[in-house]
Amino acid sequence: MTTAHGAIETPAFIPVGTQASVKAVSPRELRELEAQIILGNTYHLFVRPGIEVIRDFGGLHKFMNWNGPILTDSGGYQIFSLAKLRKITEEGAQFQNHVDGQPAFISPEIAMEIQAALGSDVAMVLDECAPYPCEYDYAARSAQMTARWAARCKRAVEANASPARTMSPANLNAAAGTVAATTVNQLLFGIVQGATFDDLRKSSAQAIADLDFDGYAIGGVSVGEPEEEMMRAVESAEPCLPKDRPRYAMGLGTPPQLLEMTARGMDMFDCVLPTRLARNGTAFTASGTINLKNAEFALDKKPIEEDCSCPSCREFARGYIRHLVKAEEILGLRLITLHNLHFYLALMNRARTEIERGTFDQFRRGFVMEYKVRDVDLAKL
Amino acid sequence: MTTAHGAIETPAFIPVGTQASVKAVSPRELRELEAQIILGNTYHLFVRPGIEVIRDFGGLHKFMNWNGPILTDSGGYQIFSLAKLRKITEEGAQFQNHVDGQPAFISPEIAMEIQAALGSDVAMVLDECAPYPCEYDYAARSAQMTARWAARCKRAVEANASPARTMSPANLNAAAGTVAATTVNQLLFGIVQGATFDDLRKSSAQAIADLDFDGYAIGGVSVGEPEEEMMRAVESAEPCLPKDRPRYAMGLGTPPQLLEMTARGMDMFDCVLPTRLARNGTAFTASGTINLKNAEFALDKKPIEEDCSCPSCREFARGYIRHLVKAEEILGLRLITLHNLHFYLALMNRARTEIERGTFDQFRRGFVMEYKVRDVDLAKL
């Protein structure tokens, strides 16, 4: 996938930089980890520091000093999961933010304007993410509204990118510092909804595909449903999506889930697991997660994972990292975060190699068999 | 000053790595900041992870992957400031640690044994740090006991380092993994006490100097006394200390204090200010501290300090760092910590250059005049 800030090889993992920072990690470290793209959460940035601040800095790349590709979500998911007193109508979403309770309103058009100001390389349409479990009727109406919102997002972007508006110096001046100035080359992805209902997933995928986006996301997965339901939701939607566009499974997942989703035609993944679990002392290994707080690691001279080439494993022993975590030293969660991000990024790197070699399925089956998923990790999602 | 892990140019600032980590900073970053030596707090390491763990890793250097010089304090100050139910007798200090309340006892001999196991390059004698304010009689008795404890520390080290013990293979085997194995080339510093009383400071300095240590520290300063009292305490003791040994002013101070102490013959300083204030959003500049939480910095594109060559100032704007601090992102305090440590280390670097050029006094007066000390910073000490 080609973006204004560089190409991305897929399948790709997208580290989550919610508040213009991948938690505990510097942009330089992200480059050293060879992260290809990172994610910024529009809702969080809208609330703090506010879009005017980031616009004033010339966009999110300059604000946070990350010169690689950035994907921003639309803010929809966070409005539904974090904000208070929210009211959703056909027009958009009214809410009070979770930080200082200020009321705000985001419509599909405003979501596009905000992401244009952020200047991300990939923008997402505003969608409604149905909860789990969800009644069929609600899921159907919600998916239909999400499709209408997607069409409005597309029209809003096209209106701003129309030759009449972007080519005229007068209009360019009028738009300076607002939308048009930063939407050049921004890709726009549609989002499929439909909860856990096969026919809704299919009709949603078809409706979104008909709108012709640069890429397609599967939303409303990994919201508490059993893994089989998640797999089925993706399997239902996938055949309706154009084969020549990137597909993005939102908010996923465990390492085995990423490989299973790759096998089902998904190309991009974002997930807080590697950074969030690190802050709890949990590290990823090929055989599953380990919690470095455990007493068994107190005298352990081995790195988190043998033969791992990450900055933590090259320099530090489990016993030292355990001490740091127990003593609540920031360096502890920094070292585990670096390892976990490396683990996810290296897994996708390996998947790409195996796909090229035509040996991906064999690799996936072997990995999934060796990897023990622990319930406690899923509870952290 | 020459240590087992390299030479140190003085005056030198010693970043504080209380729990085997300079807070939020990696050893690699410390090397890039050109820190010459770091400090480990014996009391904290004794409590967690415990000396047996660090001994098992082969000492503090290997445990934390820092191959430069390390100075360890004796633990005395923390026993008096942090531990509970402490009881001090001629024999030593009985206390319950502040983490899990476990009772422990540290004598001068045990303090030496612990620091030998840590394998630090510079060990400190066990002392009693008198509080401020302090009655004359208490301060006198305490300084005399501190001198007797210093003599016991010296004897304990000499007993372990005696030729009979270190030259005999049989004795070496018997001592393997205990004291003698790690005390090779460990320097031992004495500590001057005497509270705010000139005659006690002089007699303490004389008594400690008579014991012939590798270096001399001024303790019991920066414990709440007015700055003039602190300066007088150092001025009283300094003439009694040998001119050919390093002098270490413990727990200091603000940037102007470091220069004033350097002018008064001090060579080494450790202080939590640069790391602790960073976690509160406070950054050091040549004109004093600034708090990056302040609204005035929201749109500020400048680095923390113009022309600063630290990793933060080379890459990030005040407005971005302000956002990170307000949003409680770890990267915010990381970036300020790096800047603040660089500020302290660069100040000492500059002081060395000015001393070599014979222009130190002029530099010091100019710096102190430009630098505005804020009460709020001193309250954080």
XYZ file of C-alpha atoms in Angstrom, chain A residues 18-29 31-32 45 48-49 52-53 56-57 63-65 279 297-301 311 314-320 323-324 326-331 333-335, chain B residues 18-29 31-32 45 48-49 52-53 56-57 63-65 279 297-301 311 314-320 323-324 326-331 333-335:
98
model
C -3.609 6.954 20.923
C -2.598 10.398 22.191
C 0.100 11.179 19.591
C 2.481 8.762 21.346
C 2.845 4.998 21.200
C 2.803 4.532 24.954
C 6.305 4.754 26.499
C 8.037 4.573 23.089
C 9.814 7.375 21.205
C 9.475 7.918 17.436
C 13.167 7.061 17.102
C 12.560 3.723 18.818
C 11.884 3.641 13.523
C 14.463 1.261 15.016
C -6.625 14.020 19.941
C -6.641 16.703 24.030
C -4.671 18.683 22.885
C -6.546 23.492 16.611
C -3.277 22.756 18.388
C -1.208 24.888 14.298
C 1.784 22.524 14.293
C 3.484 17.557 16.048
C 4.861 14.197 17.172
C 7.937 14.105 14.920
C 2.495 -2.150 31.379
C 11.992 -15.036 36.961
C 13.798 -13.375 39.903
C 17.183 -14.984 39.163
C 16.609 -15.621 35.453
C 19.621 -14.489 33.387
C 16.643 -3.901 22.028
C 19.937 -7.869 23.315
C 20.772 -6.132 26.594
C 18.678 -7.168 29.571
C 17.841 -10.268 31.603
C 14.392 -11.340 32.735
C 15.492 -11.038 36.379
C 16.418 -7.380 35.949
C 12.861 -6.210 39.410
C 12.040 -3.055 37.439
C 8.048 -4.996 40.744
C 9.724 -1.726 41.772
C 7.412 0.186 39.377
C 10.350 1.589 37.439
C 9.330 3.030 34.071
C 12.273 1.355 32.363
C 7.486 -1.313 31.059
C 9.589 0.432 28.406
C 11.696 -2.688 27.881
C 17.945 4.548 43.170
C 16.497 1.135 42.320
C 19.113 0.061 39.727
C 17.548 2.417 37.176
C 17.920 6.141 36.615
C 14.201 6.823 36.514
C 12.724 6.488 32.984
C 16.186 6.372 31.347
C 17.944 3.372 29.776
C 21.662 2.642 30.237
C 22.115 3.254 26.514
C 20.595 6.727 26.901
C 25.877 6.553 27.694
C 24.577 8.859 24.959
C 18.441 -2.359 46.603
C 14.214 -4.828 46.663
C 15.286 -6.968 44.815
C 21.233 -12.000 47.156
C 19.578 -11.363 43.784
C 23.582 -13.827 41.942
C 23.782 -11.632 38.827
C 22.376 -6.685 36.800
C 21.453 -3.362 35.217
C 23.775 -3.563 32.196
C 8.157 13.862 36.270
C 3.556 26.475 25.938
C 0.559 24.892 24.141
C 1.466 26.259 20.699
C 5.193 26.712 21.337
C 7.253 25.301 18.446
C 17.939 14.284 22.311
C 16.956 18.126 18.779
C 13.602 16.525 17.942
C 10.624 17.849 19.889
C 8.761 21.097 20.510
C 7.607 22.422 23.867
C 3.986 22.268 22.675
C 4.240 18.541 21.983
C 0.623 17.769 25.497
C 2.393 14.551 26.541
C -0.887 16.910 30.328
C -2.060 13.609 28.812
C 0.160 11.699 31.291
C 2.088 10.020 28.489
C 5.342 8.441 29.685
C 7.215 9.856 26.692
C 8.545 12.712 31.351
C 11.152 10.716 29.415
C 11.904 13.675 27.157
